[in-house]
Amino acid sequence: MKWRVMLELVGADGIVGVHEVGGRAAVAEYAPQMIGLTLEEGKHLLAALQVHLVQAQAEDQCRHRRRCQRCGAQRPLKDQRSRRLVSLFGTVEVCAPRFTPCRCAVTCRRTLNPAAEIMPDRCTPAYERTVAKMGSLLPYRRARTLLAEFLPLGKPQAVETTRQRTLRVGARLEQEAVAGAGSKPAVATKSIALSIDGGHVRAARQYQGRRGSFLTILG
Ligand SMILES: [Zn+2]
């Protein structure tokens, strides 16, 4: 038996786009490792699905935003760029056209960049959250290696990029916590984990316990 996985995308106009995202050729005999999806096949499927989905969504957004809401005309194309989106299922490059204001020039006077509107941080919120969470538990390089074992992350980003991303998510969560503190009662946190990365903290006396590099505060 041979099999293949097809992705069907149906636009608002009813036009259907079909893409093959994975499959396997027929075999005469099965072996235990050939039953179901292999890890590599699963990662490949997710990556291929993500490429088609993200590119189609970006095109959809650009098509929708190009139309002037006031007069219905198409906004003139200013230039054609590309934008890269980092996600848990790979890095996808999309076309990112920019549009100048409509000639009726009432609803919007600025240049529109629809792809930037939906990809402001150039990475998905899920990627940002997951990497930040893992980065708080493990050294950054190990966190990424572990994620890449199961997810088609693609080409590794610089460790500094991951570190900056973790710090940015932390700052954002802190801002949200401060902003929300005045409006609703504080919810007790189950636990706070704090890791000290890349070194050992030697215990004061040998008999008092083992040497540790991980400190957990429960509150
Ligand atoms: Zn217009």
Short mmCIF file of C-alpha atoms and ligand atoms in Angstrom, two decimals:
data_model
loop_
_atom_site.label_atom_id
_atom_site.label_comp_id
_atom_site.label_asym_id
_atom_site.label_seq_id
_atom_site.Cartn_x
_atom_site.Cartn_y
_atom_site.Cartn_z
CA MET A 1 0.00 0.00 0.00
CA LYS A 2 1.15 3.53 -0.71
CA TRP A 3 -0.27 6.59 1.00
CA ARG A 4 -0.07 10.34 0.78
CA VAL A 5 -1.35 13.29 2.82
CA MET A 6 -2.99 16.13 0.94
CA LEU A 7 -3.72 19.61 2.22
CA GLU A 8 -6.81 21.30 0.77
CA LEU A 9 -7.08 25.06 1.04
CA VAL A 10 -10.36 26.70 0.10
CA GLY A 11 -10.31 30.47 -0.41
CA ALA A 12 -13.18 32.88 0.29
CA ASP A 13 -13.85 32.84 -3.47
CA GLY A 14 -14.24 29.07 -3.37
CA ILE A 15 -11.02 28.39 -5.26
CA VAL A 16 -9.43 25.19 -3.99
CA GLY A 17 -5.69 24.69 -3.71
CA VAL A 18 -4.35 21.18 -3.10
CA HIS A 19 -0.84 20.40 -1.91
CA GLU A 20 0.79 17.08 -1.20
CA VAL A 21 2.54 17.32 2.16
CA GLY A 22 3.76 13.78 2.69
CA GLY A 23 3.43 10.13 1.90
CA ARG A 24 5.21 6.88 1.43
CA ALA A 25 5.79 4.58 -1.53
CA ALA A 26 4.35 1.08 -1.61
CA VAL A 27 6.27 -1.72 0.05
CA ALA A 28 6.06 -5.45 -0.47
CA GLU A 29 6.52 -6.34 3.20
CA TYR A 30 6.22 -4.43 6.44
CA ALA A 31 8.75 -4.25 9.25
CA PRO A 32 8.10 -3.01 12.83
CA GLN A 33 9.75 0.36 12.17
CA MET A 34 7.50 0.92 9.15
CA ILE A 35 4.22 0.81 11.05
CA GLY A 36 2.60 4.21 11.44
CA LEU A 37 4.55 7.42 11.16
CA THR A 38 8.23 7.56 11.93
CA LEU A 39 9.49 10.54 13.90
CA GLU A 40 11.14 11.93 10.77
CA GLU A 41 7.95 11.49 8.71
CA GLY A 42 5.95 13.25 11.43
CA LYS A 43 8.37 16.16 11.50
CA HIS A 44 8.44 16.36 7.71
CA LEU A 45 4.61 16.37 7.55
CA LEU A 46 4.33 19.17 10.09
CA ALA A 47 6.99 21.25 8.36
CA ALA A 48 5.41 20.85 4.91
CA LEU A 49 1.95 21.60 6.29
CA GLN A 50 3.24 24.71 8.03
CA VAL A 51 4.90 26.09 4.86
CA HIS A 52 1.73 25.83 2.76
CA LEU A 53 -0.54 27.04 5.55
CA VAL A 54 1.51 30.09 6.54
CA GLN A 55 2.13 31.14 2.94
CA ALA A 56 -1.57 30.80 2.11
CA GLN A 57 -2.61 32.73 5.22
CA ALA A 58 -0.15 35.54 4.45
CA GLU A 59 -1.43 35.75 0.85
CA ASP A 60 -5.01 35.78 2.12
CA GLN A 61 -4.24 38.62 4.52
CA CYS A 62 -2.47 40.64 1.80
CA ARG A 63 -5.34 40.15 -0.63
CA HIS A 64 -7.87 41.24 1.97
CA ARG A 65 -5.90 44.28 3.17
CA ARG A 66 -5.11 45.50 -0.33
CA ARG A 67 -8.74 46.27 -0.95
CA CYS A 68 -9.76 49.76 0.24
CA GLN A 69 -12.67 49.51 2.64
CA ARG A 70 -14.06 52.86 1.48
CA CYS A 71 -14.09 52.65 -2.31
CA GLY A 72 -13.33 48.98 -2.89
CA ALA A 73 -10.36 49.72 -5.19
CA GLN A 74 -7.04 47.92 -4.97
CA ARG A 75 -4.32 49.87 -3.18
CA PRO A 76 -1.24 50.42 -5.42
CA LEU A 77 1.74 48.17 -4.79
CA LYS A 78 4.63 50.06 -3.22
CA ASP A 79 7.21 47.27 -3.16
CA GLN A 80 7.58 43.53 -2.81
CA ARG A 81 9.53 42.16 0.13
CA SER A 82 9.77 38.89 1.97
CA ARG A 83 9.32 38.12 5.64
CA ARG A 84 10.50 35.16 7.67
CA LEU A 85 8.34 33.55 10.33
CA VAL A 86 9.95 31.28 12.92
CA SER A 87 7.58 28.67 14.32
CA LEU A 88 7.64 25.39 16.23
CA PHE A 89 7.09 23.68 12.88
CA GLY A 90 9.88 25.33 10.95
CA THR A 91 10.87 28.68 9.50
CA VAL A 92 8.68 29.87 6.65
CA GLU A 93 9.45 32.66 4.22
CA VAL A 94 6.44 34.51 2.85
CA CYS A 95 5.91 37.24 0.26
CA ALA A 96 5.30 40.52 2.05
CA PRO A 97 4.10 43.19 -0.40
CA ARG A 98 3.57 46.73 0.88
CA PHE A 99 0.77 48.94 -0.39
CA THR A 100 0.58 52.72 -0.66
CA PRO A 101 -2.59 54.55 0.46
CA CYS A 102 -5.61 54.19 -1.77
CA ARG A 103 -6.17 56.97 -4.30
CA CYS A 104 -9.33 57.99 -2.46
CA ALA A 105 -6.90 58.60 0.44
CA VAL A 106 -9.43 58.86 3.23
CA THR A 107 -9.41 55.66 5.25
CA CYS A 108 -5.67 55.19 5.51
CA ARG A 109 -2.79 57.57 4.77
CA ARG A 110 0.07 55.28 5.70
CA THR A 111 1.82 52.45 3.89
CA LEU A 112 0.26 49.09 4.64
CA ASN A 113 2.38 46.04 5.39
CA PRO A 114 -0.16 43.23 5.86
CA ALA A 115 2.40 40.46 6.50
CA ALA A 116 3.99 42.52 9.30
CA GLU A 117 0.56 43.00 10.86
CA ILE A 118 0.13 39.27 11.41
CA MET A 119 3.82 38.51 12.07
CA PRO A 120 4.97 41.48 14.17
CA ASP A 121 7.65 39.57 16.10
CA ARG A 122 8.67 37.36 13.14
CA CYS A 123 7.86 34.31 15.25
CA THR A 124 4.62 32.71 16.35
CA PRO A 125 3.39 33.32 19.91
CA ALA A 126 3.45 29.53 20.46
CA TYR A 127 7.14 29.39 19.53
CA GLU A 128 7.94 32.35 21.72
CA ARG A 129 6.11 30.90 24.74
CA THR A 130 7.53 27.39 24.34
CA VAL A 131 11.12 28.50 23.88
CA ALA A 132 10.79 30.88 26.83
CA LYS A 133 9.36 28.12 29.02
CA MET A 134 12.09 25.67 28.05
CA GLY A 135 14.71 28.38 28.35
CA SER A 136 13.68 28.93 31.96
CA LEU A 137 14.19 25.24 32.78
CA LEU A 138 17.30 24.34 30.79
CA PRO A 139 20.35 26.05 29.34
CA TYR A 140 19.25 27.61 26.04
CA ARG A 141 21.29 25.37 23.75
CA ARG A 142 20.01 22.21 25.45
CA ALA A 143 16.44 23.50 25.44
CA ARG A 144 16.60 23.99 21.70
CA THR A 145 18.27 20.64 21.07
CA LEU A 146 15.53 18.93 23.06
CA LEU A 147 12.75 20.72 21.17
CA ALA A 148 14.40 19.94 17.83
CA GLU A 149 14.34 16.24 18.71
CA PHE A 150 10.55 16.22 18.37
CA LEU A 151 9.69 19.29 16.33
CA PRO A 152 10.86 20.38 12.87
CA LEU A 153 12.39 23.60 14.14
CA GLY A 154 14.70 23.93 11.15
CA LYS A 155 17.97 25.81 11.18
CA PRO A 156 18.96 26.75 14.73
CA GLN A 157 18.80 30.36 15.75
CA ALA A 158 21.69 31.99 17.54
CA VAL A 159 21.71 31.28 21.27
CA GLU A 160 21.63 35.02 21.85
CA THR A 161 18.41 35.28 19.82
CA THR A 162 16.81 32.62 22.02
CA ARG A 163 18.04 34.35 25.14
CA GLN A 164 16.69 37.72 23.98
CA ARG A 165 13.37 36.11 23.12
CA THR A 166 13.09 34.57 26.59
CA LEU A 167 13.86 37.90 28.23
CA ARG A 168 11.32 39.66 26.02
CA VAL A 169 8.57 37.17 26.91
CA GLY A 170 9.48 37.55 30.59
CA ALA A 171 9.23 41.34 30.36
CA ARG A 172 5.91 41.09 28.56
CA LEU A 173 4.48 38.71 31.19
CA GLU A 174 5.66 41.06 33.90
CA GLN A 175 3.96 44.03 32.18
CA GLU A 176 0.76 42.03 31.83
CA ALA A 177 0.90 41.03 35.50
CA VAL A 178 1.40 44.66 36.58
CA ALA A 179 -1.38 45.86 34.28
CA GLY A 180 -3.76 43.16 35.51
CA ALA A 181 -2.91 43.58 39.20
CA GLY A 182 -5.12 46.63 39.62
CA SER A 183 -8.14 45.22 37.82
CA LYS A 184 -8.44 41.73 39.30
CA PRO A 185 -7.41 39.97 42.49
CA ALA A 186 -4.03 38.29 42.46
CA VAL A 187 -4.05 34.54 41.88
CA ALA A 188 -1.66 32.52 44.02
CA THR A 189 1.20 31.10 41.96
CA LYS A 190 1.65 27.36 42.34
CA SER A 191 5.40 27.44 41.95
CA ILE A 192 8.26 29.55 40.74
CA ALA A 193 11.26 27.78 39.26
CA LEU A 194 14.56 29.60 39.05
CA SER A 195 17.52 28.02 37.35
CA ILE A 196 21.09 29.17 37.53
CA ASP A 197 22.56 28.49 34.13
CA GLY A 198 25.99 27.14 33.38
CA GLY A 199 27.66 26.72 36.73
CA HIS A 200 27.77 24.89 40.03
CA VAL A 201 26.94 26.43 43.37
CA ARG A 202 29.14 24.74 45.89
CA ALA A 203 27.53 23.84 49.18
CA ALA A 204 29.06 25.54 52.24
CA ARG A 205 30.02 22.27 53.90
CA GLN A 206 30.56 18.93 52.26
CA TYR A 207 28.45 16.98 54.78
CA GLN A 208 25.47 19.34 54.44
CA GLY A 209 24.51 18.05 51.04
CA ARG A 210 25.41 17.62 47.43
CA ARG A 211 26.66 20.30 45.09
CA GLY A 212 23.83 21.82 43.18
CA SER A 213 23.33 23.84 40.04
CA PHE A 214 19.57 24.11 40.23
CA LEU A 215 17.59 26.08 42.74
CA THR A 216 13.83 25.82 43.10
CA ILE A 217 11.71 28.17 45.11
CA LEU A 218 8.21 27.02 45.86
CA GLY A 219 5.68 29.62 46.85
ZN ZN B 1 -10.23 53.90 -1.64
#
